[in-house]
Coordinates of C-alpha atoms and ligand atoms in Angstrom, one line a residue:
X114 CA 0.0 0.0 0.0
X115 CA 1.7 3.6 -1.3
X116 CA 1.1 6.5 0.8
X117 CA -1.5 8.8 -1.0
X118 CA -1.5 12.0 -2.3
X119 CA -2.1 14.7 0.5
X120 CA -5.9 15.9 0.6
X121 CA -4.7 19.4 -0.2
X122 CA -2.0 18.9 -3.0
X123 CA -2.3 21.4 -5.5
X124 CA -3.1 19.7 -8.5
X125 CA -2.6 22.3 -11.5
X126 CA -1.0 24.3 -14.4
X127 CA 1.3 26.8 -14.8
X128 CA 2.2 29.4 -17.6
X129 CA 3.9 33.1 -17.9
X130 CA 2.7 36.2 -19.0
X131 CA 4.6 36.6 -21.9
X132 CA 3.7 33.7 -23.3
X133 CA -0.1 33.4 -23.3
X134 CA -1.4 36.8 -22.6
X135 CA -1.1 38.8 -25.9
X136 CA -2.4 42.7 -25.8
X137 CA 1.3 43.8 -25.5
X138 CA 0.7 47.4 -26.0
X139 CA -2.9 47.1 -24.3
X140 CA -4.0 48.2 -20.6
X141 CA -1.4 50.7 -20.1
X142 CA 1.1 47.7 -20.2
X143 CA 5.3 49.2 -20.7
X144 CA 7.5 47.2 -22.7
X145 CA 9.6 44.5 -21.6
X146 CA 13.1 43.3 -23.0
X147 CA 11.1 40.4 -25.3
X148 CA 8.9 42.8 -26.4
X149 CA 11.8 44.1 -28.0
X150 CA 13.9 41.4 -28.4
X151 CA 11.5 39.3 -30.4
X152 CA 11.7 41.6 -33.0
X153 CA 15.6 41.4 -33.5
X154 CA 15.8 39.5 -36.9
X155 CA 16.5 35.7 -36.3
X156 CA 16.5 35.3 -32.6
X157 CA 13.3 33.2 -32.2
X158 CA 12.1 30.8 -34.3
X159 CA 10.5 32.2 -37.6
X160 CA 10.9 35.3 -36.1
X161 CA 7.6 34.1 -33.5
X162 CA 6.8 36.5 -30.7
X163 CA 4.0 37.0 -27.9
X164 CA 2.5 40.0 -29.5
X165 CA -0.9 38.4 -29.5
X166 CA 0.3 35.3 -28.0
X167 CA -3.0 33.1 -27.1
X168 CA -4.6 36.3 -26.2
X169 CA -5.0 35.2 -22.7
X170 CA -5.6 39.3 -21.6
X171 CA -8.8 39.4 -23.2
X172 CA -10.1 35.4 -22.7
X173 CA -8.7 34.7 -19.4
X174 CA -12.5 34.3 -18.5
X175 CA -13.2 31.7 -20.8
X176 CA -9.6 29.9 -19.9
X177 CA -10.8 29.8 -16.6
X178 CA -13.5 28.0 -17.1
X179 CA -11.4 25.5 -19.2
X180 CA -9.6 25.5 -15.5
X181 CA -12.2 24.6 -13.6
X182 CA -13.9 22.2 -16.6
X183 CA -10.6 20.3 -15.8
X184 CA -10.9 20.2 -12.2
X185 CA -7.7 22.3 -11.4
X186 CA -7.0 23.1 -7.7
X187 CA -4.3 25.3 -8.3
X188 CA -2.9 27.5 -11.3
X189 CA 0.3 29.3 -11.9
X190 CA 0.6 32.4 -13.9
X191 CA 3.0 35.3 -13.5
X192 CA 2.6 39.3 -13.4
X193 CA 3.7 41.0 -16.4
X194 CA 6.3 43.7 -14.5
X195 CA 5.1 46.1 -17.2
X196 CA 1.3 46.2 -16.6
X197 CA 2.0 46.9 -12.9
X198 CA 5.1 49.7 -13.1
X199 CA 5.2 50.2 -17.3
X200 CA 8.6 51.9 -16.7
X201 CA 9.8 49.5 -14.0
X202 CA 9.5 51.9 -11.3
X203 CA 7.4 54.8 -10.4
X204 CA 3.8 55.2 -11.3
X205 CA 1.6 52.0 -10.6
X206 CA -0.9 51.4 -13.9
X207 CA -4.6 51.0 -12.1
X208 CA -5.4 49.3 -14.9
X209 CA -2.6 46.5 -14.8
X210 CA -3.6 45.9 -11.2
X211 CA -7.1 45.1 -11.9
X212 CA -6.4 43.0 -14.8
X213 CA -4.6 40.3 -12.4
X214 CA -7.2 41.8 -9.8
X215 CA -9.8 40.3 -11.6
X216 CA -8.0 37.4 -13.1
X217 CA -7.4 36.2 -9.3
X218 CA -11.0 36.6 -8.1
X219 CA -12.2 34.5 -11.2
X220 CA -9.8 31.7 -10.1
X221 CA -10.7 31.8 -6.7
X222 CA -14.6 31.8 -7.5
X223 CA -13.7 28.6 -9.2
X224 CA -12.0 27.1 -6.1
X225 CA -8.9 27.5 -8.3
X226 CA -5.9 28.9 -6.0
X227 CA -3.2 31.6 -8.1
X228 CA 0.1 30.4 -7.7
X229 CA 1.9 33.7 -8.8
X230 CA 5.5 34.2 -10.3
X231 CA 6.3 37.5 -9.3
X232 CA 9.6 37.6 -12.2
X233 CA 9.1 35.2 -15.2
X234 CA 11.5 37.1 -17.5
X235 CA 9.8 39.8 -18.8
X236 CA 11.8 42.7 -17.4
X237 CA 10.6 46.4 -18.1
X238 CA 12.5 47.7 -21.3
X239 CA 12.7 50.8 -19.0
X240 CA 15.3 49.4 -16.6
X241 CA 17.3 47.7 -19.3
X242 CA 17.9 51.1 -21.0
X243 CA 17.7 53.0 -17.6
X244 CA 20.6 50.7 -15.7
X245 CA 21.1 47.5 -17.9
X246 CA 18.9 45.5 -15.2
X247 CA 20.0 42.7 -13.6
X248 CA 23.6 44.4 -14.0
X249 CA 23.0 47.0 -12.0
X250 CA 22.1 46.7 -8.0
X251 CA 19.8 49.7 -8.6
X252 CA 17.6 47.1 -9.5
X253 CA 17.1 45.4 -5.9
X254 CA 15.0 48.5 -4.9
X255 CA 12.6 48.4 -7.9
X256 CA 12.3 44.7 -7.6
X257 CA 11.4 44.8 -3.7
X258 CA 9.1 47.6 -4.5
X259 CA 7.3 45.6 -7.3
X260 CA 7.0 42.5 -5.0
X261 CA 5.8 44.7 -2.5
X262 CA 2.7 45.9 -4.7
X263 CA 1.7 42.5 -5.8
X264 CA 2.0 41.3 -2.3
X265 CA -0.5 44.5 -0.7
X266 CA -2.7 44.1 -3.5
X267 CA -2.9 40.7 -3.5
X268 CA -1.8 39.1 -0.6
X269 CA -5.5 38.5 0.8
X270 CA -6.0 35.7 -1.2
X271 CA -2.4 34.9 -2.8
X272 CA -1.1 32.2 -0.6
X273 CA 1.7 31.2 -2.9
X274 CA 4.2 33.1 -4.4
X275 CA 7.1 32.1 -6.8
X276 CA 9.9 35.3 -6.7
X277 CA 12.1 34.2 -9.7
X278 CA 11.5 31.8 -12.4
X279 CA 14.4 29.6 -13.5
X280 CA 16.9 32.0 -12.4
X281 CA 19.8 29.8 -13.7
X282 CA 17.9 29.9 -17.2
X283 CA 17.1 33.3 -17.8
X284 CA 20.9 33.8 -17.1
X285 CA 22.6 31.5 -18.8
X286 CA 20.8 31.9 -21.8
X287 CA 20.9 36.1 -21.5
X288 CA 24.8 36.2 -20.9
X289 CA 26.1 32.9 -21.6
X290 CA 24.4 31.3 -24.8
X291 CA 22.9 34.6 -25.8
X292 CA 19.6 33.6 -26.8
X293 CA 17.5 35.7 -24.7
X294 CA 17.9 39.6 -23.6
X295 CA 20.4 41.2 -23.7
X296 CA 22.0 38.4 -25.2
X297 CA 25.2 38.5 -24.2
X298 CA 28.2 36.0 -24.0
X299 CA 30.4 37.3 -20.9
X300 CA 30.5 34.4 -17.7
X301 CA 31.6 37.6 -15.2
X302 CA 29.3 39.7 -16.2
X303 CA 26.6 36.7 -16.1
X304 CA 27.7 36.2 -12.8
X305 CA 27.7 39.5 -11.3
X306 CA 24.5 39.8 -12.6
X307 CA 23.0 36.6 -11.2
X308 CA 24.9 37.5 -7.7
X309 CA 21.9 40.6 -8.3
X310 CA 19.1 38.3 -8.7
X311 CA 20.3 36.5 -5.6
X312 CA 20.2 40.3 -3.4
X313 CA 16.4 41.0 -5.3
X314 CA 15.5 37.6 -4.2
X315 CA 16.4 37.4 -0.9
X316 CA 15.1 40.9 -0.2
X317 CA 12.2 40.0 -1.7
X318 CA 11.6 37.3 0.8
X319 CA 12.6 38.8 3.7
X320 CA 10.4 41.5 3.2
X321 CA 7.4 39.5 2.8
X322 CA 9.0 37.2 6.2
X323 CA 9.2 40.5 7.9
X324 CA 6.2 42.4 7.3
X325 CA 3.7 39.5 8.0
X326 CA 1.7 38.6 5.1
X327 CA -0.1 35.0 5.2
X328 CA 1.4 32.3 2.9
X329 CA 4.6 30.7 1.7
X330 CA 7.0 32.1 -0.8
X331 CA 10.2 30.5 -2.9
X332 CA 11.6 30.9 -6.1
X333 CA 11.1 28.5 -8.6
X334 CA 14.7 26.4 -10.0
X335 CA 15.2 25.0 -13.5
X336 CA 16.8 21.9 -12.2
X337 CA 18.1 19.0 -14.2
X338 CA 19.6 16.4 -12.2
X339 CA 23.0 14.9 -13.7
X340 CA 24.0 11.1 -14.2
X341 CA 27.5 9.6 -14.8
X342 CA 27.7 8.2 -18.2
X343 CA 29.4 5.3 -16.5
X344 CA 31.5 4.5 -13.5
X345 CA 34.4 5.3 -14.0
X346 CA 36.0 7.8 -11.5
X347 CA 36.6 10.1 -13.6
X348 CA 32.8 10.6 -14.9
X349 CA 31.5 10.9 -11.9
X350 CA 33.3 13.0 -10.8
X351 CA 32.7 15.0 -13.8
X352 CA 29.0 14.5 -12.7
X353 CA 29.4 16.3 -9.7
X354 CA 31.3 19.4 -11.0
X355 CA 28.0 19.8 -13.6
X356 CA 25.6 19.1 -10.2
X357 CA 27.6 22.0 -8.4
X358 CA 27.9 24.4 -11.4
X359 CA 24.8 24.0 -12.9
X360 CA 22.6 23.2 -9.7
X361 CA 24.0 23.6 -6.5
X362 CA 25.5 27.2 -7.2
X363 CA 21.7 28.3 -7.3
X364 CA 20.1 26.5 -5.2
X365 CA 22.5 26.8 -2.2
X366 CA 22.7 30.3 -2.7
X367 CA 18.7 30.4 -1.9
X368 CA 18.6 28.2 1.0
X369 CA 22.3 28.6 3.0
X370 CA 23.1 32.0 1.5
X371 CA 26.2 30.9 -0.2
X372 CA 27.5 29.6 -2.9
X373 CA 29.4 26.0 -3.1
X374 CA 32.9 26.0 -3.0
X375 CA 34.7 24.4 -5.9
X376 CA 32.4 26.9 -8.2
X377 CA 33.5 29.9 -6.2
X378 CA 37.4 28.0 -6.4
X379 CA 36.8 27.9 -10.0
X380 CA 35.7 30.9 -11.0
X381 CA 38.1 32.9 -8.7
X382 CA 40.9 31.0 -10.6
X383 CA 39.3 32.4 -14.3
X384 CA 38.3 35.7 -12.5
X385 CA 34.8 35.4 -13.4
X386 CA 33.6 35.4 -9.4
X387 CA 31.0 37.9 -8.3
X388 CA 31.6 40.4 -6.4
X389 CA 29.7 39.9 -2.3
X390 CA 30.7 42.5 0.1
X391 CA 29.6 41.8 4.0
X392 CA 25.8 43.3 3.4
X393 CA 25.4 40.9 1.1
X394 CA 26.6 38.2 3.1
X395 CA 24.3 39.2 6.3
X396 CA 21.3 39.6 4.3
X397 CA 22.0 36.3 2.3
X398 CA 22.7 34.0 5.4
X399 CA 19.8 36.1 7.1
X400 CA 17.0 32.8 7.9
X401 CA 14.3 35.4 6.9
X402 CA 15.9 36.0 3.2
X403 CA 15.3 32.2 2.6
X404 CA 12.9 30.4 1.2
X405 CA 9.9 28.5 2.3
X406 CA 9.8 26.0 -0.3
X407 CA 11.9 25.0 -3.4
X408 CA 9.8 25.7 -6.5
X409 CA 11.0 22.5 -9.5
X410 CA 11.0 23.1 -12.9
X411 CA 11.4 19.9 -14.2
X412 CA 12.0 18.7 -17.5
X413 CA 15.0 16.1 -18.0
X414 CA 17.8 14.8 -16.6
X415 CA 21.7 15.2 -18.2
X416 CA 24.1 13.0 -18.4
X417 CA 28.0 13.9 -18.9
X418 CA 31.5 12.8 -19.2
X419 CA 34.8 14.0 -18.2
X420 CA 35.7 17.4 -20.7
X421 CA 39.9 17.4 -20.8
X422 CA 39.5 18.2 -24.8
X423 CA 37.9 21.5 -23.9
X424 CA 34.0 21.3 -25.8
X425 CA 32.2 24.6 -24.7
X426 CA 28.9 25.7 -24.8
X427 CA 26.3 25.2 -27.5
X428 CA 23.0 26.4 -29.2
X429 CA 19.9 24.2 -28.5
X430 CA 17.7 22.7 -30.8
X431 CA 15.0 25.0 -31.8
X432 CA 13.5 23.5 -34.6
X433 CA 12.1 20.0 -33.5
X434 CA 14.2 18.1 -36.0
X435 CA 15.5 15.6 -33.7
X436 CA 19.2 14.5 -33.4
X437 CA 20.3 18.5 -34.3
X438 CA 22.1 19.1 -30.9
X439 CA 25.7 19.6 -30.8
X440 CA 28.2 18.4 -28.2
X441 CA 28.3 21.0 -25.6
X442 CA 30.0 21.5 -21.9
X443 CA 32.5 23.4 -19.3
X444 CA 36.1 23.0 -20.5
X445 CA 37.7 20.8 -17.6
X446 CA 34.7 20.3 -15.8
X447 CA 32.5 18.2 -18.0
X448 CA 30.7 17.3 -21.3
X449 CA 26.9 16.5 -22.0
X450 CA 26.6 13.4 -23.8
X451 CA 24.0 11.1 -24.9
X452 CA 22.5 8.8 -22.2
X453 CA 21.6 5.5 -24.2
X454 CA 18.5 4.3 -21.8
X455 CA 16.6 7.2 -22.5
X456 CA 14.2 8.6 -25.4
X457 CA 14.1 11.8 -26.4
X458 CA 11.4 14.4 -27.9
X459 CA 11.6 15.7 -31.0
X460 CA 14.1 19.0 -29.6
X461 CA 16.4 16.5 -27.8
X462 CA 15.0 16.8 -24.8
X463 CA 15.4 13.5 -22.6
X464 CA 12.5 11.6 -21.3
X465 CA 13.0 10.7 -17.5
X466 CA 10.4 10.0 -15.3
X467 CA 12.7 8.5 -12.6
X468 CA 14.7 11.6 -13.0
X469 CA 12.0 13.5 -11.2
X470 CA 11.9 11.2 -8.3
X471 CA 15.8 11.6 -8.0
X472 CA 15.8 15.8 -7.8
X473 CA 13.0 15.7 -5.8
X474 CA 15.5 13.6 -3.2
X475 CA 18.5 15.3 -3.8
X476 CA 16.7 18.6 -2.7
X477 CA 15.3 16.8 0.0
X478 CA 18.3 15.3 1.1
X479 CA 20.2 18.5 0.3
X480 CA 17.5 21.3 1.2
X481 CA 15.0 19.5 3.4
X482 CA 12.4 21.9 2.2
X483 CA 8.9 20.9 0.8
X484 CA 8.7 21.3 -3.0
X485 CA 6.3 22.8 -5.5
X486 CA 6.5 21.2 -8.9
X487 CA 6.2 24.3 -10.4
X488 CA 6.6 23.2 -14.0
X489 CA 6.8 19.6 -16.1
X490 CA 5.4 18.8 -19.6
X491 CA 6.2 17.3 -22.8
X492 CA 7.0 19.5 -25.8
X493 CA 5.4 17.9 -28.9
X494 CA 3.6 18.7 -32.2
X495 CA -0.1 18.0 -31.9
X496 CA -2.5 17.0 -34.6
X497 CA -5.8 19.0 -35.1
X498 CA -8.2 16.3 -36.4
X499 CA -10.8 17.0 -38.4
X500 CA -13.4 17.0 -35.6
X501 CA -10.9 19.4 -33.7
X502 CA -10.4 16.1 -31.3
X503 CA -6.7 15.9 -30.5
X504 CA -5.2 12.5 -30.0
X505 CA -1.9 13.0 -27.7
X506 CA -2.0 9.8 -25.9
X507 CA 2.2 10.6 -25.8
X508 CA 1.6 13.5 -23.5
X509 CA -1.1 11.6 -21.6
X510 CA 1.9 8.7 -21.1
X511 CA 4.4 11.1 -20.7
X512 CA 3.0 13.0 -17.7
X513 CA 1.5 9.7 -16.3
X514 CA 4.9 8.5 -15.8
X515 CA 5.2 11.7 -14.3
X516 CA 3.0 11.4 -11.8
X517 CA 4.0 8.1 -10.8
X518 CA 7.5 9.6 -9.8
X519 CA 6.1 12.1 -8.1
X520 CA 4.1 9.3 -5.9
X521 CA 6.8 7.5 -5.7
X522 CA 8.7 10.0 -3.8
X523 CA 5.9 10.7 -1.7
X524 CA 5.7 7.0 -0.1
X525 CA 9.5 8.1 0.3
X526 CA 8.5 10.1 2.9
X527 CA 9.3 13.3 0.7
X528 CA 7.0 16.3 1.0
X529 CA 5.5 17.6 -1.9
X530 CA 3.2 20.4 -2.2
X531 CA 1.6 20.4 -5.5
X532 CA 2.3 20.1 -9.3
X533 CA 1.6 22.6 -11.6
X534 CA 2.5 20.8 -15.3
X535 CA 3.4 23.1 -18.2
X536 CA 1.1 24.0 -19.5
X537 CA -2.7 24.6 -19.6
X538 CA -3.4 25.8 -22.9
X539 CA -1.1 25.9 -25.5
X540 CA 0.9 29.1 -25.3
X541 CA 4.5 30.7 -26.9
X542 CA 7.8 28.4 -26.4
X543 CA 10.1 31.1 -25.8
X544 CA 12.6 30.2 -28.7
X545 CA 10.7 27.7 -30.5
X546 CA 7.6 29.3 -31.9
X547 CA 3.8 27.7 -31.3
X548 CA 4.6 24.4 -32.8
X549 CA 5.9 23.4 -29.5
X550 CA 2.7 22.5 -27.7
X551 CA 2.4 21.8 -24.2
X552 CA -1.1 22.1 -23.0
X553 CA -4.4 20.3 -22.2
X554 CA -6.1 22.6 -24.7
X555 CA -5.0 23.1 -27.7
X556 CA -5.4 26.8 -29.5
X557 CA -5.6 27.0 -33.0
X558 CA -3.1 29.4 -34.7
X559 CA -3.3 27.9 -37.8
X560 CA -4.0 31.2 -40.1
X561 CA -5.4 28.7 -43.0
X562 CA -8.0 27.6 -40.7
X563 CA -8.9 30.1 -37.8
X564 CA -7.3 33.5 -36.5
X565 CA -10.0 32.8 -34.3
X566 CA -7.6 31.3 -31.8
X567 CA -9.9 28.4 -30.3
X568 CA -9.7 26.7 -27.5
X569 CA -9.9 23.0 -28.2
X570 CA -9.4 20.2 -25.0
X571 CA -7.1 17.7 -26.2
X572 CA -7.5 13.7 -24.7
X573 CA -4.8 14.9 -22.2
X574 CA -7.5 17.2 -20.4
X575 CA -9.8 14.1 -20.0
X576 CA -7.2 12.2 -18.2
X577 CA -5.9 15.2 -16.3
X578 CA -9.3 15.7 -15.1
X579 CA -9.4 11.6 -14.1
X580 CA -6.1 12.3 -12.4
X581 CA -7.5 15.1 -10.6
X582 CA -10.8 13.7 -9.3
X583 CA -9.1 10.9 -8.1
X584 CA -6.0 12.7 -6.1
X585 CA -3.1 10.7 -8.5
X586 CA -4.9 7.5 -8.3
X587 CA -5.1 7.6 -12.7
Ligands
LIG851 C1 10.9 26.6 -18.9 C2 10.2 28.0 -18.8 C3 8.9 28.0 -19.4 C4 8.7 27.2 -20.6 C5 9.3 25.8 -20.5 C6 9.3 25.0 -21.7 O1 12.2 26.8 -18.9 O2 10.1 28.4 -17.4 O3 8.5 29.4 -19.5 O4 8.9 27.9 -21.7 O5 10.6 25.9 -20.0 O6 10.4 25.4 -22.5 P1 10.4 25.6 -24.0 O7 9.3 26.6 -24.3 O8 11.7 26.1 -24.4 O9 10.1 24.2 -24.6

């Protein structure tokens, strides 16, 4: 007999502004670094952006009821920074507030509760021009203040709140692999900037610890566990270097307020290391800046090798033509390679079910916090049939593996708040266009056969819903 599901686990989706709500230049809304970025030639694929998006801002009523429709206990969502302060700081837009005003009261007349992502990437233009954001520790004030606002407005019913989203993501891919804003390639200045988003988030949570509003709050980690590709010494040890360096520089920051270290070691030795003067150490190691839970993104695990021939970093595959990806890693730390047990989707992404039971005990073992999946899903192309029915029986066996970990680690004793897959409805993959679907309902952008943008519920939904009604029994 497994342990169940707890009564109360959060049984949901999750998406980001940018992504699904559309109306970019609607509702007083300020631009934000993708609203500009998309429109650099090249950058996304076939040039796709979230002008329009699934047009979320004007039919959040209607996706709502999808919600509910499906049973959902819980959804994630995050604030567009620019419909609350359109420059970033300064002037609160009445009109942005009510939006999510409104959009929060719908879920919770639908006994839906808002998970909210305070930062999901979408950074006002107006800071990037004003002090090249995350760059400058000008913008610890602006976030705090931000925070602030959602959390007076909204804190009456908002019990969860997610600070950051994929932290390690948004800067590695904005000043490592340049493919997102500002798209850079400079490690120091990606660290110094990152050793930023650590002061924002922290303050951020000691704020809300300090000035007593109700509910739990955490940032939410991209993390990607890493296997051995064998055992040989010199691969595992190779594994650990990518754990530390790709994992445990993040995630230790948030919870002990300091970073591993062999990472520090290493970058001290390249002079890439940030930059932490004694403030930044109290308010880091300060209990109140840390978090109540760990937020997981999870998608796939990695798998590496020992890197003495020096292979750096690489592109991703952003077209879906499997088997594109190119050999990437850290010169003298490690190498991604190819794990042979597992399947992949059609960008390369590896297939890992038990992977998800794994991070969720190396956090525990590591962390000992409670975890909110606060993102998994399979990226795939879906087929509109004829009678707008959608047959994705791979996503339906994808996530029900899925779920399976996640009870797993539950009869391990592991605590385990919720699970908010990606996504609900299908919405914009950040580099890869709309042909990357992850949602229970399908939206048609097809311009030969509706600009309508319909919802349609895949078979997915249907089993969701199953899932749901039945606490993860399936
Ligand atoms: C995470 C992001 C999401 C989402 C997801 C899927 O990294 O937090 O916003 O996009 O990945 O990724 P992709 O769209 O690249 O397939």
């Amino acid at each position: 007999q497994m342990k169940p599901f707890p009564k109360n686990f959060l049984w949901g989706s999750a998406s980001a502004a940018y992504q699904i709500e559309g109306a970019y230049r609607e509702g007083g809304k300020g631009l934000s670094v993708w609203d500009q970025f998309v429109r650099i030639p090249g950058k996304t694929f076939k040039g796709t952006n979230g002008d329009v998006a699934v047009d979320h801002y004007h039919r959040y009523r209607e996706d709502v009821d999808l919600m509910a429709k499906a049973g959902l206990k819980a959804y994630r969502f995050s604030i567009a920074w620019t419909r609350i302060f359109p420059n970033g700081n300064g002037e609160v837009n009445q009109e942005g507030l009510k939006f999510y005003d409104d959009l929060i009261n719908d879920l919770i007349a639908h006994q839906i509760e808002p998970v909210v992502t305070i930062y999901h990437w979408d950074l006002p233009q107006a800071l990037q021009d004003e002090y090249q954001g995350w760059e400058s520790r000008r913008i610890i004030a602006d976030f705090v203040n931000y925070a602030k606002t959602l959390f007076d407005n909204y804190g009456d019913r908002v019990k969860y709140w997610v600070t950051l989203n994929e932290q390690n993501v948004f800067m590695q891919h904005g000043y490592s692999m340049a493919s997102h804003p500002p798209a850079v390639t400079d490690p120091k200045r990606m660290y110094a900037a990152n050793h930023i988003a650590n002061l924002a988030n922290a303050s951020a949570i000691k704020y809300f610890h300090e000035h007593g509003y109700q509910g739990q709050i955490g940032p939410s980690f991209a993390y990607s566990p890493i296997y051995a590709v064998d055992a040989a010494p010199e691969n595992q040890l190779a594994a650990d270097n990518a754990e530390q360096l790709n994992s445990y520089y993040w995630m230790d920051m948030y919870v002990f307020g300091h970073y591993p270290t062999i990472v520090r070691n290493w970058q001290e030795k390249q002079g890439i290391a940030p930059e932490i003067t004694v403030e930044d150490q109290a308010l880091l190691e300060n209990p109140l800046s840390h978090p109540d839970f760990m937020g997981l993104n999870y998608y796939q695990t990695g798998t590496v090798a020992k890197n003495d021939t020096g292979v750096g970093a690489a592109a991703e595959n952003t077209s879906g033509k499997k088997g594109t990806i190119k050999e990437s890693g850290v010169p003298g730390m490690f190498k991604n390679v190819k794990n042979d047990y597992l399947q992949k989707t059609d960008w390369d992404w590896n297939i890992d079910p038990v992977g998800l039971q794994i991070a969720l005990r190396r956090i525990n073992s590591r962390y000992n916090l409670p975890v909110l999946i606060t993102e998994n899903g399979l990226g795939a192309f879906d087929t509109l049939e004829a009678d707008h029915e959608i047959h994705d029986d791979y996503r339906i066996h994808f996530l029900r593996e899925h779920v399976k970990a996640i009870h797993a680690a539950i009869d391990d004793g592991l605590q385990v708040i919720g699970y908010t897959t990606w996504s609900f409805t299908d919405l914009l993959s950040w580099l890869n266009g709309y042909q990357k679907r992850y949602g229970f309902v399908y939206v048609d952008r097809d311009e030969k056969s509706a600009k309508d943008l319909a919802r349609y519920p895949k078979d997915s939904f249907y089993w969701y819903k199953q899932v749901i009604a039945s606490n993860g029994e399936d």
